């Protein structure tokens, strides 16, 4: 199997630059996920790797070969599209075997490959059906099967689960993770869903406006985000951001009665900062506390989310273990440990 | 209780009757017009097709007209000419339209909308006007011969409109020029409905360009190809304006471009009128359209259903 290297990769459509210089190393057999809000350039970047979009500047290597000018079919890749892109007039068997006919593969070998892919994807009973006779999840599996039979070095997935309903998405997520283990392939996967990114990826690449904001393992990004954007994008429910000002050895939370919380970061007193705290970082045994009034409670069964404010300040999300006693209008003290706070400078960069 | 229910039903029936009456009133004007100008003439012409005689002097002749068809060399000439136009021109035109549509569907092609307009433009020209223009182009001393002579591609003028073979060629070129763009628009519209990622996927999978056209585009356009082939068949069976106007003598030379429609026109208005026989020939076209359309549907039918 093969890794990839991107060096200063850029893409412009006319005067609009959508990918603004991406450097990235993808290891062999790695499951890497490009994640970011819509319009961040993640799909464009994937299509550049596939060869469907030209690379305006920079270099792309797949394995040791520079691939900028190489035709898509010669890059050793296979791609699964969001719309599945199945051939509507062909059966599942024909869909999966179609490309092999043009690669000079003998008939019985094609049949063997298709049967093998059908076994891996549990499509055996559906081989003689047409795409319109299949459910969304089955179509998705056929699209993956069409990629598998070609034995590519690298699999590219462009938002493959976006058209499926929530339950099926969870199921296919597990399937994809299994498939990655079974195929030992390099996978590049694009999604806007950070849950998919967290659950599937070996490493996540967070993109915004054509720039890589951070690359790292899912928990690295969760625990130790480089900036405000990554902190806000990774994690559900979203991280709370409070206004603060540095003092000596502490941060003062302006909208929370000027309470002082001890922190140990290097920032000059008087600096305005943004203080991040995750909803799930509030613990009953914390040494610091915010005084909040509950506005709304969501009981999810396993946990309870409270949306609360201090006075007329901003809404804060608090995940309580399972405090079913909370009700709207209650005052309560949301306790947390000062170590759980993340501090960000005015430009969004993390202060460590 | 029962009484109330009955009254309610009565009210409902009354209301339903009013609504039904209203509905009929709304479609009545259209129905009357259709009846007078379509259904009545269709039935009347069927009746006519069993009449024999000249001018207004008609009498019932039973199957005499059908018998006359089998013994009429001019009819057989018109029938075979019509079939030659059908078999040669329709496939050429549809293949050309498909190729143009594929080329003009490529988003990277320079001047795409210019070419689209240029190829579609002949469709908005008047049939008679363009026929007259084609006649002048293909006269013995017309532009086409002058042009070919000037390039030294030919040594003497081609008798475009005087030779039975070349006259057919000119007709075929003319209707191809006039109708290719029309069919192309249907193909283009259908192609723009095909998910682009189907082609991108095939490209990544190494499917060559010709195979993407032959194994993906053509099968996915099957319903539209059927539609265009049916309307082109009907159009060609009704071919009239071009063969009446392009050759200096309509249908000529020596009936080489005589079609069924032109023969019907001749029988009714050019010769001593025999409306009954003309109606019989019209029904030949109706039956041919029916049979050919049926076969086209059979050929393209999804074999799995």
PDB file of C-alpha atoms in Angstrom, chain B:
ATOM      1  CA  UNK B   1     -80.553   9.813  12.547  1.00  0.00           C
ATOM      2  CA  UNK B   2     -81.426   7.927   9.394  1.00  0.00           C
ATOM      3  CA  UNK B   3     -83.369  10.877   8.063  1.00  0.00           C
ATOM      4  CA  UNK B   4     -80.450  13.191   8.627  1.00  0.00           C
ATOM      5  CA  UNK B   5     -78.150  10.793   6.857  1.00  0.00           C
ATOM      6  CA  UNK B   6     -80.437  10.609   3.857  1.00  0.00           C
ATOM      7  CA  UNK B   7     -80.672  14.339   3.586  1.00  0.00           C
ATOM      8  CA  UNK B   8     -76.919  14.562   3.759  1.00  0.00           C
ATOM      9  CA  UNK B   9     -76.557  12.014   0.915  1.00  0.00           C
ATOM     10  CA  UNK B  10     -79.056  13.906  -1.200  1.00  0.00           C
ATOM     11  CA  UNK B  11     -77.163  17.104  -0.679  1.00  0.00           C
ATOM     12  CA  UNK B  12     -73.970  15.374  -1.686  1.00  0.00           C
ATOM     13  CA  UNK B  13     -75.460  13.940  -4.850  1.00  0.00           C
ATOM     14  CA  UNK B  14     -76.795  17.352  -5.800  1.00  0.00           C
ATOM     15  CA  UNK B  15     -73.441  18.933  -5.224  1.00  0.00           C
ATOM     16  CA  UNK B  16     -71.658  16.221  -7.180  1.00  0.00           C
ATOM     17  CA  UNK B  17     -74.040  16.694 -10.103  1.00  0.00           C
ATOM     18  CA  UNK B  18     -73.423  20.439 -10.190  1.00  0.00           C
ATOM     19  CA  UNK B  19     -69.685  19.875 -10.074  1.00  0.00           C
ATOM     20  CA  UNK B  20     -69.818  17.304 -12.832  1.00  0.00           C
ATOM     21  CA  UNK B  21     -71.892  19.660 -14.962  1.00  0.00           C
ATOM     22  CA  UNK B  22     -69.434  22.494 -14.288  1.00  0.00           C
ATOM     23  CA  UNK B  23     -66.548  20.293 -15.316  1.00  0.00           C
ATOM     24  CA  UNK B  24     -68.159  19.392 -18.616  1.00  0.00           C
ATOM     25  CA  UNK B  25     -68.979  23.046 -19.270  1.00  0.00           C
ATOM     26  CA  UNK B  26     -65.335  23.959 -18.826  1.00  0.00           C
ATOM     27  CA  UNK B  27     -64.032  21.429 -21.325  1.00  0.00           C
ATOM     28  CA  UNK B  28     -66.942  21.814 -23.748  1.00  0.00           C
ATOM     29  CA  UNK B  29     -65.422  24.564 -25.957  1.00  0.00           C
ATOM     30  CA  UNK B  30     -62.259  22.524 -26.452  1.00  0.00           C
ATOM     31  CA  UNK B  31     -64.251  19.326 -27.044  1.00  0.00           C
ATOM     32  CA  UNK B  32     -66.460  20.977 -29.667  1.00  0.00           C
ATOM     33  CA  UNK B  33     -63.463  22.387 -31.539  1.00  0.00           C
ATOM     34  CA  UNK B  34     -61.625  19.056 -31.378  1.00  0.00           C
ATOM     35  CA  UNK B  35     -64.719  17.260 -32.552  1.00  0.00           C
ATOM     36  CA  UNK B  36     -65.379  19.553 -35.509  1.00  0.00           C
ATOM     37  CA  UNK B  37     -61.822  20.017 -36.689  1.00  0.00           C
ATOM     38  CA  UNK B  38     -60.186  16.689 -35.760  1.00  0.00           C
ATOM     39  CA  UNK B  39     -62.494  13.796 -34.975  1.00  0.00           C
ATOM     40  CA  UNK B  40     -65.034  14.582 -37.686  1.00  0.00           C
ATOM     41  CA  UNK B  41     -62.416  14.922 -40.473  1.00  0.00           C
ATOM     42  CA  UNK B  42     -60.679  11.732 -39.332  1.00  0.00           C
ATOM     43  CA  UNK B  43     -63.917   9.745 -39.492  1.00  0.00           C
ATOM     44  CA  UNK B  44     -65.004  11.481 -42.711  1.00  0.00           C
ATOM     45  CA  UNK B  45     -61.672  10.675 -44.405  1.00  0.00           C
ATOM     46  CA  UNK B  46     -62.056   7.052 -43.366  1.00  0.00           C
ATOM     47  CA  UNK B  47     -65.461   7.072 -45.082  1.00  0.00           C
ATOM     48  CA  UNK B  48     -63.924   8.895 -48.059  1.00  0.00           C
ATOM     49  CA  UNK B  49     -61.274   6.251 -48.475  1.00  0.00           C
ATOM     50  CA  UNK B  50     -63.981   3.860 -49.639  1.00  0.00           C
ATOM     51  CA  UNK B  51     -65.308   6.307 -52.242  1.00  0.00           C
ATOM     52  CA  UNK B  52     -64.360   6.140 -55.905  1.00  0.00           C
ATOM     53  CA  UNK B  53     -64.818   8.719 -58.656  1.00  0.00           C
ATOM     54  CA  UNK B  54     -63.430  12.037 -59.805  1.00  0.00           C
ATOM     55  CA  UNK B  55     -64.047  15.503 -58.349  1.00  0.00           C
ATOM     56  CA  UNK B  56     -67.391  15.762 -56.534  1.00  0.00           C
ATOM     57  CA  UNK B  57     -68.756  12.837 -58.450  1.00  0.00           C
ATOM     58  CA  UNK B  58     -68.234  10.140 -55.783  1.00  0.00           C
ATOM     59  CA  UNK B  59     -69.765   6.756 -55.175  1.00  0.00           C
ATOM     60  CA  UNK B  60     -69.120   3.945 -52.716  1.00  0.00           C
ATOM     61  CA  UNK B  61     -66.532   1.571 -54.135  1.00  0.00           C
ATOM     62  CA  UNK B  62     -65.837  -0.820 -51.274  1.00  0.00           C
ATOM     63  CA  UNK B  63     -62.264  -2.075 -51.452  1.00  0.00           C
ATOM     64  CA  UNK B  64     -61.686  -0.728 -54.975  1.00  0.00           C
ATOM     65  CA  UNK B  65     -59.202   1.907 -53.746  1.00  0.00           C
ATOM     66  CA  UNK B  66     -57.176  -0.681 -51.844  1.00  0.00           C
ATOM     67  CA  UNK B  67     -57.053  -2.799 -54.972  1.00  0.00           C
ATOM     68  CA  UNK B  68     -55.944   0.272 -56.925  1.00  0.00           C
ATOM     69  CA  UNK B  69     -53.026   0.738 -54.484  1.00  0.00           C
ATOM     70  CA  UNK B  70     -51.632  -2.639 -55.456  1.00  0.00           C
ATOM     71  CA  UNK B  71     -51.799  -1.818 -59.169  1.00  0.00           C
ATOM     72  CA  UNK B  72     -50.586   1.800 -59.003  1.00  0.00           C
ATOM     73  CA  UNK B  73     -46.883   2.103 -59.996  1.00  0.00           C
ATOM     74  CA  UNK B  74     -46.765   5.777 -58.943  1.00  0.00           C
ATOM     75  CA  UNK B  75     -47.978   4.905 -55.451  1.00  0.00           C
ATOM     76  CA  UNK B  76     -45.373   2.150 -55.220  1.00  0.00           C
ATOM     77  CA  UNK B  77     -42.725   4.605 -56.381  1.00  0.00           C
ATOM     78  CA  UNK B  78     -43.803   7.124 -53.716  1.00  0.00           C
ATOM     79  CA  UNK B  79     -43.824   4.392 -51.067  1.00  0.00           C
ATOM     80  CA  UNK B  80     -40.321   3.187 -51.930  1.00  0.00           C
ATOM     81  CA  UNK B  81     -38.964   6.766 -52.107  1.00  0.00           C
ATOM     82  CA  UNK B  82     -40.454   7.508 -48.685  1.00  0.00           C
ATOM     83  CA  UNK B  83     -38.830   4.379 -47.254  1.00  0.00           C
ATOM     84  CA  UNK B  84     -35.458   5.267 -48.796  1.00  0.00           C
ATOM     85  CA  UNK B  85     -35.613   8.698 -47.108  1.00  0.00           C
ATOM     86  CA  UNK B  86     -36.665   7.052 -43.866  1.00  0.00           C
ATOM     87  CA  UNK B  87     -34.007   4.346 -43.822  1.00  0.00           C
ATOM     88  CA  UNK B  88     -31.122   6.551 -44.951  1.00  0.00           C
ATOM     89  CA  UNK B  89     -31.886   9.926 -43.439  1.00  0.00           C
ATOM     90  CA  UNK B  90     -33.295   9.203 -39.976  1.00  0.00           C
ATOM     91  CA  UNK B  91     -30.316   7.137 -38.738  1.00  0.00           C
ATOM     92  CA  UNK B  92     -27.790   9.623 -40.175  1.00  0.00           C
ATOM     93  CA  UNK B  93     -29.583  12.528 -38.544  1.00  0.00           C
ATOM     94  CA  UNK B  94     -30.012  10.882 -35.140  1.00  0.00           C
ATOM     95  CA  UNK B  95     -26.382   9.728 -34.987  1.00  0.00           C
ATOM     96  CA  UNK B  96     -25.208  13.211 -35.984  1.00  0.00           C
ATOM     97  CA  UNK B  97     -27.488  14.786 -33.376  1.00  0.00           C
ATOM     98  CA  UNK B  98     -26.112  12.443 -30.717  1.00  0.00           C
ATOM     99  CA  UNK B  99     -22.511  13.232 -31.647  1.00  0.00           C
ATOM    100  CA  UNK B 100     -23.133  16.987 -31.686  1.00  0.00           C
ATOM    101  CA  UNK B 101     -24.947  16.780 -28.363  1.00  0.00           C
ATOM    102  CA  UNK B 102     -22.058  14.861 -26.781  1.00  0.00           C
ATOM    103  CA  UNK B 103     -19.510  17.360 -28.089  1.00  0.00           C
ATOM    104  CA  UNK B 104     -21.552  20.380 -27.076  1.00  0.00           C
ATOM    105  CA  UNK B 105     -22.174  18.958 -23.616  1.00  0.00           C
ATOM    106  CA  UNK B 106     -18.455  19.198 -22.828  1.00  0.00           C
ATOM    107  CA  UNK B 107     -18.103  22.150 -20.474  1.00  0.00           C
ATOM    108  CA  UNK B 108     -14.526  22.747 -21.637  1.00  0.00           C
ATOM    109  CA  UNK B 109     -15.521  23.355 -25.271  1.00  0.00           C
ATOM    110  CA  UNK B 110     -14.839  26.893 -26.422  1.00  0.00           C
ATOM    111  CA  UNK B 111     -17.816  28.804 -27.858  1.00  0.00           C
ATOM    112  CA  UNK B 112     -20.270  26.151 -26.696  1.00  0.00           C
ATOM    113  CA  UNK B 113     -23.416  28.287 -26.720  1.00  0.00           C
ATOM    114  CA  UNK B 114     -22.464  29.760 -30.108  1.00  0.00           C
ATOM    115  CA  UNK B 115     -22.286  26.281 -31.662  1.00  0.00           C
ATOM    116  CA  UNK B 116     -25.482  25.205 -29.926  1.00  0.00           C
ATOM    117  CA  UNK B 117     -27.327  28.194 -31.351  1.00  0.00           C
ATOM    118  CA  UNK B 118     -25.841  27.693 -34.806  1.00  0.00           C
ATOM    119  CA  UNK B 119     -26.894  24.054 -34.955  1.00  0.00           C
ATOM    120  CA  UNK B 120     -30.358  24.719 -33.578  1.00  0.00           C
ATOM    121  CA  UNK B 121     -31.025  27.802 -35.725  1.00  0.00           C
ATOM    122  CA  UNK B 122     -32.170  25.949 -38.911  1.00  0.00           C
ATOM    123  CA  UNK B 123     -35.181  24.706 -36.917  1.00  0.00           C
ATOM    124  CA  UNK B 124     -36.676  28.171 -36.724  1.00  0.00           C
ATOM    125  CA  UNK B 125     -36.487  28.819 -40.462  1.00  0.00           C
ATOM    126  CA  UNK B 126     -39.598  28.450 -42.612  1.00  0.00           C
ATOM    127  CA  UNK B 127     -39.756  25.150 -44.514  1.00  0.00           C
ATOM    128  CA  UNK B 128     -40.600  26.792 -47.837  1.00  0.00           C
ATOM    129  CA  UNK B 129     -38.015  29.561 -47.468  1.00  0.00           C
ATOM    130  CA  UNK B 130     -35.155  27.184 -46.800  1.00  0.00           C
ATOM    131  CA  UNK B 131     -36.340  24.838 -49.560  1.00  0.00           C
ATOM    132  CA  UNK B 132     -36.206  27.666 -52.085  1.00  0.00           C
ATOM    133  CA  UNK B 133     -32.733  28.550 -50.839  1.00  0.00           C
ATOM    134  CA  UNK B 134     -31.555  24.951 -51.213  1.00  0.00           C
ATOM    135  CA  UNK B 135     -32.940  24.859 -54.741  1.00  0.00           C
ATOM    136  CA  UNK B 136     -30.930  27.933 -55.704  1.00  0.00           C
ATOM    137  CA  UNK B 137     -27.801  26.518 -54.032  1.00  0.00           C
ATOM    138  CA  UNK B 138     -28.000  23.246 -55.949  1.00  0.00           C
ATOM    139  CA  UNK B 139     -28.980  24.498 -59.404  1.00  0.00           C
ATOM    140  CA  UNK B 140     -26.642  23.395 -62.231  1.00  0.00           C
ATOM    141  CA  UNK B 141     -25.003  26.843 -62.120  1.00  0.00           C
ATOM    142  CA  UNK B 142     -25.728  27.338 -58.419  1.00  0.00           C
ATOM    143  CA  UNK B 143     -23.356  28.129 -55.585  1.00  0.00           C
ATOM    144  CA  UNK B 144     -22.471  24.526 -54.684  1.00  0.00           C
ATOM    145  CA  UNK B 145     -21.346  23.589 -58.202  1.00  0.00           C
ATOM    146  CA  UNK B 146     -19.461  26.887 -58.612  1.00  0.00           C
ATOM    147  CA  UNK B 147     -17.752  26.289 -55.298  1.00  0.00           C
ATOM    148  CA  UNK B 148     -16.742  22.689 -56.080  1.00  0.00           C
ATOM    149  CA  UNK B 149     -15.599  23.644 -59.581  1.00  0.00           C
ATOM    150  CA  UNK B 150     -13.630  26.545 -58.139  1.00  0.00           C
ATOM    151  CA  UNK B 151     -11.803  24.184 -55.795  1.00  0.00           C
ATOM    152  CA  UNK B 152     -11.207  21.793 -58.734  1.00  0.00           C
ATOM    153  CA  UNK B 153     -12.844  18.989 -56.766  1.00  0.00           C
ATOM    154  CA  UNK B 154     -15.067  18.242 -59.784  1.00  0.00           C
ATOM    155  CA  UNK B 155     -14.422  18.817 -63.472  1.00  0.00           C
ATOM    156  CA  UNK B 156     -17.997  19.329 -64.596  1.00  0.00           C
ATOM    157  CA  UNK B 157     -21.152  20.400 -62.707  1.00  0.00           C
ATOM    158  CA  UNK B 158     -23.010  17.708 -60.772  1.00  0.00           C
ATOM    159  CA  UNK B 159     -26.644  17.451 -62.005  1.00  0.00           C
ATOM    160  CA  UNK B 160     -27.933  17.833 -58.440  1.00  0.00           C
ATOM    161  CA  UNK B 161     -31.572  18.358 -59.238  1.00  0.00           C
ATOM    162  CA  UNK B 162     -31.716  16.737 -62.679  1.00  0.00           C
ATOM    163  CA  UNK B 163     -30.424  13.288 -61.745  1.00  0.00           C
ATOM    164  CA  UNK B 164     -32.683  10.931 -59.735  1.00  0.00           C
ATOM    165  CA  UNK B 165     -29.832   9.790 -57.462  1.00  0.00           C
ATOM    166  CA  UNK B 166     -28.408  13.240 -56.719  1.00  0.00           C
ATOM    167  CA  UNK B 167     -31.883  14.709 -56.224  1.00  0.00           C
ATOM    168  CA  UNK B 168     -32.479  12.241 -53.385  1.00  0.00           C
ATOM    169  CA  UNK B 169     -29.107  13.179 -51.890  1.00  0.00           C
ATOM    170  CA  UNK B 170     -30.003  16.868 -51.920  1.00  0.00           C
ATOM    171  CA  UNK B 171     -33.324  16.160 -50.179  1.00  0.00           C
ATOM    172  CA  UNK B 172     -31.541  14.074 -47.539  1.00  0.00           C
ATOM    173  CA  UNK B 173     -28.942  16.803 -46.963  1.00  0.00           C
ATOM    174  CA  UNK B 174     -31.662  19.433 -46.715  1.00  0.00           C
ATOM    175  CA  UNK B 175     -33.795  17.660 -44.112  1.00  0.00           C
ATOM    176  CA  UNK B 176     -30.698  16.666 -42.186  1.00  0.00           C
ATOM    177  CA  UNK B 177     -29.626  20.337 -42.062  1.00  0.00           C
ATOM    178  CA  UNK B 178     -33.095  21.386 -40.999  1.00  0.00           C
ATOM    179  CA  UNK B 179     -33.803  18.796 -38.286  1.00  0.00           C
ATOM    180  CA  UNK B 180     -30.505  17.673 -36.713  1.00  0.00           C
ATOM    181  CA  UNK B 181     -30.415  20.589 -34.275  1.00  0.00           C
ATOM    182  CA  UNK B 182     -33.971  19.901 -33.247  1.00  0.00           C
ATOM    183  CA  UNK B 183     -33.103  16.352 -32.178  1.00  0.00           C
ATOM    184  CA  UNK B 184     -29.833  17.490 -30.634  1.00  0.00           C
ATOM    185  CA  UNK B 185     -31.727  19.705 -28.184  1.00  0.00           C
ATOM    186  CA  UNK B 186     -33.579  16.661 -26.822  1.00  0.00           C
ATOM    187  CA  UNK B 187     -30.304  14.777 -26.343  1.00  0.00           C
ATOM    188  CA  UNK B 188     -28.611  17.757 -24.718  1.00  0.00           C
ATOM    189  CA  UNK B 189     -31.486  18.230 -22.302  1.00  0.00           C
ATOM    190  CA  UNK B 190     -31.362  14.548 -21.359  1.00  0.00           C
ATOM    191  CA  UNK B 191     -27.577  14.582 -20.972  1.00  0.00           C
ATOM    192  CA  UNK B 192     -27.730  17.502 -18.610  1.00  0.00           C
ATOM    193  CA  UNK B 193     -29.936  15.409 -16.358  1.00  0.00           C
ATOM    194  CA  UNK B 194     -27.292  12.697 -16.029  1.00  0.00           C
ATOM    195  CA  UNK B 195     -25.337  12.895 -12.775  1.00  0.00           C
ATOM    196  CA  UNK B 196     -21.860  14.200 -13.640  1.00  0.00           C
ATOM    197  CA  UNK B 197     -20.235  11.977 -11.057  1.00  0.00           C
ATOM    198  CA  UNK B 198     -21.243   8.924 -13.125  1.00  0.00           C
ATOM    199  CA  UNK B 199     -18.778  10.065 -15.771  1.00  0.00           C
ATOM    200  CA  UNK B 200     -16.185  11.116 -13.218  1.00  0.00           C
ATOM    201  CA  UNK B 201     -16.413   7.717 -11.610  1.00  0.00           C
ATOM    202  CA  UNK B 202     -15.994   5.976 -14.984  1.00  0.00           C
ATOM    203  CA  UNK B 203     -13.034   8.209 -15.773  1.00  0.00           C
ATOM    204  CA  UNK B 204     -11.293   7.330 -12.507  1.00  0.00           C
ATOM    205  CA  UNK B 205     -12.032   3.650 -13.126  1.00  0.00           C
ATOM    206  CA  UNK B 206     -10.243   3.868 -16.482  1.00  0.00           C
ATOM    207  CA  UNK B 207     -13.247   3.481 -18.781  1.00  0.00           C
ATOM    208  CA  UNK B 208     -12.142   4.891 -22.174  1.00  0.00           C
ATOM    209  CA  UNK B 209     -13.995   7.787 -23.803  1.00  0.00           C
ATOM    210  CA  UNK B 210     -15.654   5.684 -26.521  1.00  0.00           C
ATOM    211  CA  UNK B 211     -16.914   3.209 -23.919  1.00  0.00           C
ATOM    212  CA  UNK B 212     -18.297   6.008 -21.750  1.00  0.00           C
ATOM    213  CA  UNK B 213     -20.262   7.134 -24.805  1.00  0.00           C
ATOM    214  CA  UNK B 214     -21.361   3.716 -25.998  1.00  0.00           C
ATOM    215  CA  UNK B 215     -21.982   1.909 -22.707  1.00  0.00           C
ATOM    216  CA  UNK B 216     -23.058   4.816 -20.498  1.00  0.00           C
ATOM    217  CA  UNK B 217     -24.437   7.748 -22.510  1.00  0.00           C
ATOM    218  CA  UNK B 218     -26.328   5.798 -25.167  1.00  0.00           C
ATOM    219  CA  UNK B 219     -28.135   3.401 -22.781  1.00  0.00           C
ATOM    220  CA  UNK B 220     -29.001   6.222 -20.402  1.00  0.00           C
ATOM    221  CA  UNK B 221     -30.475   8.207 -23.313  1.00  0.00           C
ATOM    222  CA  UNK B 222     -32.488   5.234 -24.564  1.00  0.00           C
ATOM    223  CA  UNK B 223     -35.926   6.716 -23.787  1.00  0.00           C
ATOM    224  CA  UNK B 224     -35.022   9.960 -25.552  1.00  0.00           C
ATOM    225  CA  UNK B 225     -33.537   8.130 -28.532  1.00  0.00           C
ATOM    226  CA  UNK B 226     -36.799   6.198 -28.826  1.00  0.00           C
ATOM    227  CA  UNK B 227     -38.792   9.417 -28.668  1.00  0.00           C
ATOM    228  CA  UNK B 228     -36.705  11.163 -31.334  1.00  0.00           C
ATOM    229  CA  UNK B 229     -36.748   8.142 -33.632  1.00  0.00           C
ATOM    230  CA  UNK B 230     -40.547   7.925 -33.419  1.00  0.00           C
ATOM    231  CA  UNK B 231     -41.114  11.620 -34.132  1.00  0.00           C
ATOM    232  CA  UNK B 232     -38.493  11.588 -36.915  1.00  0.00           C
ATOM    233  CA  UNK B 233     -40.155   8.555 -38.491  1.00  0.00           C
ATOM    234  CA  UNK B 234     -43.527  10.271 -38.398  1.00  0.00           C
ATOM    235  CA  UNK B 235     -41.956  13.462 -39.774  1.00  0.00           C
ATOM    236  CA  UNK B 236     -40.282  11.646 -42.649  1.00  0.00           C
ATOM    237  CA  UNK B 237     -43.448   9.749 -43.567  1.00  0.00           C
ATOM    238  CA  UNK B 238     -45.131  13.153 -43.854  1.00  0.00           C
ATOM    239  CA  UNK B 239     -42.273  14.679 -45.876  1.00  0.00           C
ATOM    240  CA  UNK B 240     -43.797  17.256 -48.211  1.00  0.00           C
ATOM    241  CA  UNK B 241     -42.454  20.833 -48.208  1.00  0.00           C
ATOM    242  CA  UNK B 242     -38.917  19.965 -49.241  1.00  0.00           C
ATOM    243  CA  UNK B 243     -39.780  17.555 -52.064  1.00  0.00           C
ATOM    244  CA  UNK B 244     -42.443  19.959 -53.304  1.00  0.00           C
ATOM    245  CA  UNK B 245     -40.147  22.986 -53.361  1.00  0.00           C
ATOM    246  CA  UNK B 246     -36.511  21.947 -53.820  1.00  0.00           C
ATOM    247  CA  UNK B 247     -36.691  20.144 -57.217  1.00  0.00           C
ATOM    248  CA  UNK B 248     -37.648  22.549 -60.034  1.00  0.00           C
ATOM    249  CA  UNK B 249     -40.602  20.234 -60.781  1.00  0.00           C
ATOM    250  CA  UNK B 250     -42.188  18.959 -57.577  1.00  0.00           C
ATOM    251  CA  UNK B 251     -41.299  15.339 -56.838  1.00  0.00           C
ATOM    252  CA  UNK B 252     -38.976  15.223 -59.816  1.00  0.00           C
ATOM    253  CA  UNK B 253     -36.907  14.379 -61.693  1.00  0.00           C
ATOM    254  CA  UNK B 254     -39.192  11.620 -63.007  1.00  0.00           C
ATOM    255  CA  UNK B 255     -40.825  11.061 -59.577  1.00  0.00           C
ATOM    256  CA  UNK B 256     -37.421  10.336 -57.969  1.00  0.00           C
ATOM    257  CA  UNK B 257     -38.328  12.448 -54.925  1.00  0.00           C
ATOM    258  CA  UNK B 258     -42.074  11.789 -54.921  1.00  0.00           C
ATOM    259  CA  UNK B 259     -43.224  10.966 -51.378  1.00  0.00           C
ATOM    260  CA  UNK B 260     -46.531   9.652 -50.083  1.00  0.00           C
ATOM    261  CA  UNK B 261     -47.579  13.073 -48.802  1.00  0.00           C
ATOM    262  CA  UNK B 262     -46.726  14.754 -52.061  1.00  0.00           C
ATOM    263  CA  UNK B 263     -48.646  12.063 -53.942  1.00  0.00           C
ATOM    264  CA  UNK B 264     -51.693  12.703 -51.745  1.00  0.00           C
ATOM    265  CA  UNK B 265     -51.404  16.400 -52.538  1.00  0.00           C
ATOM    266  CA  UNK B 266     -51.088  15.651 -56.263  1.00  0.00           C
ATOM    267  CA  UNK B 267     -54.081  13.310 -56.196  1.00  0.00           C
ATOM    268  CA  UNK B 268     -56.230  15.928 -54.473  1.00  0.00           C
ATOM    269  CA  UNK B 269     -55.139  19.248 -55.914  1.00  0.00           C
ATOM    270  CA  UNK B 270     -52.785  18.860 -58.839  1.00  0.00           C
ATOM    271  CA  UNK B 271     -54.402  16.135 -60.926  1.00  0.00           C
ATOM    272  CA  UNK B 272     -58.083  15.716 -61.627  1.00  0.00           C
ATOM    273  CA  UNK B 273     -59.145  15.390 -57.944  1.00  0.00           C
ATOM    274  CA  UNK B 274     -59.755  11.884 -56.654  1.00  0.00           C
ATOM    275  CA  UNK B 275     -60.359  12.558 -52.986  1.00  0.00           C
ATOM    276  CA  UNK B 276     -61.372   9.017 -52.196  1.00  0.00           C
ATOM    277  CA  UNK B 277     -58.110   7.468 -53.369  1.00  0.00           C
ATOM    278  CA  UNK B 278     -56.091  10.285 -51.708  1.00  0.00           C
ATOM    279  CA  UNK B 279     -57.799   9.429 -48.414  1.00  0.00           C
ATOM    280  CA  UNK B 280     -56.819   5.772 -48.880  1.00  0.00           C
ATOM    281  CA  UNK B 281     -53.155   6.752 -49.336  1.00  0.00           C
ATOM    282  CA  UNK B 282     -53.418   8.919 -46.189  1.00  0.00           C
ATOM    283  CA  UNK B 283     -54.525   5.857 -44.248  1.00  0.00           C
ATOM    284  CA  UNK B 284     -51.475   4.000 -45.566  1.00  0.00           C
ATOM    285  CA  UNK B 285     -49.341   6.604 -43.755  1.00  0.00           C
ATOM    286  CA  UNK B 286     -51.423   6.241 -40.588  1.00  0.00           C
ATOM    287  CA  UNK B 287     -51.000   2.457 -40.616  1.00  0.00           C
ATOM    288  CA  UNK B 288     -47.254   2.703 -41.350  1.00  0.00           C
ATOM    289  CA  UNK B 289     -46.737   5.156 -38.464  1.00  0.00           C
ATOM    290  CA  UNK B 290     -48.598   2.775 -36.180  1.00  0.00           C
ATOM    291  CA  UNK B 291     -46.609  -0.287 -37.238  1.00  0.00           C
ATOM    292  CA  UNK B 292     -43.193   1.408 -37.211  1.00  0.00           C
ATOM    293  CA  UNK B 293     -43.761   3.071 -33.820  1.00  0.00           C
ATOM    294  CA  UNK B 294     -44.846  -0.260 -32.387  1.00  0.00           C
ATOM    295  CA  UNK B 295     -41.657  -1.946 -33.639  1.00  0.00           C
ATOM    296  CA  UNK B 296     -39.498   0.858 -32.284  1.00  0.00           C
ATOM    297  CA  UNK B 297     -41.085   0.479 -28.859  1.00  0.00           C
ATOM    298  CA  UNK B 298     -40.528  -3.295 -29.026  1.00  0.00           C
ATOM    299  CA  UNK B 299     -36.851  -2.902 -29.942  1.00  0.00           C
ATOM    300  CA  UNK B 300     -36.055  -0.431 -27.163  1.00  0.00           C
ATOM    301  CA  UNK B 301     -38.276  -2.077 -24.558  1.00  0.00           C
ATOM    302  CA  UNK B 302     -36.570  -3.029 -21.328  1.00  0.00           C
ATOM    303  CA  UNK B 303     -36.149  -6.774 -21.784  1.00  0.00           C
ATOM    304  CA  UNK B 304     -36.282  -7.446 -18.069  1.00  0.00           C
ATOM    305  CA  UNK B 305     -39.803  -6.095 -17.580  1.00  0.00           C
TER     306      UNK B 305
END
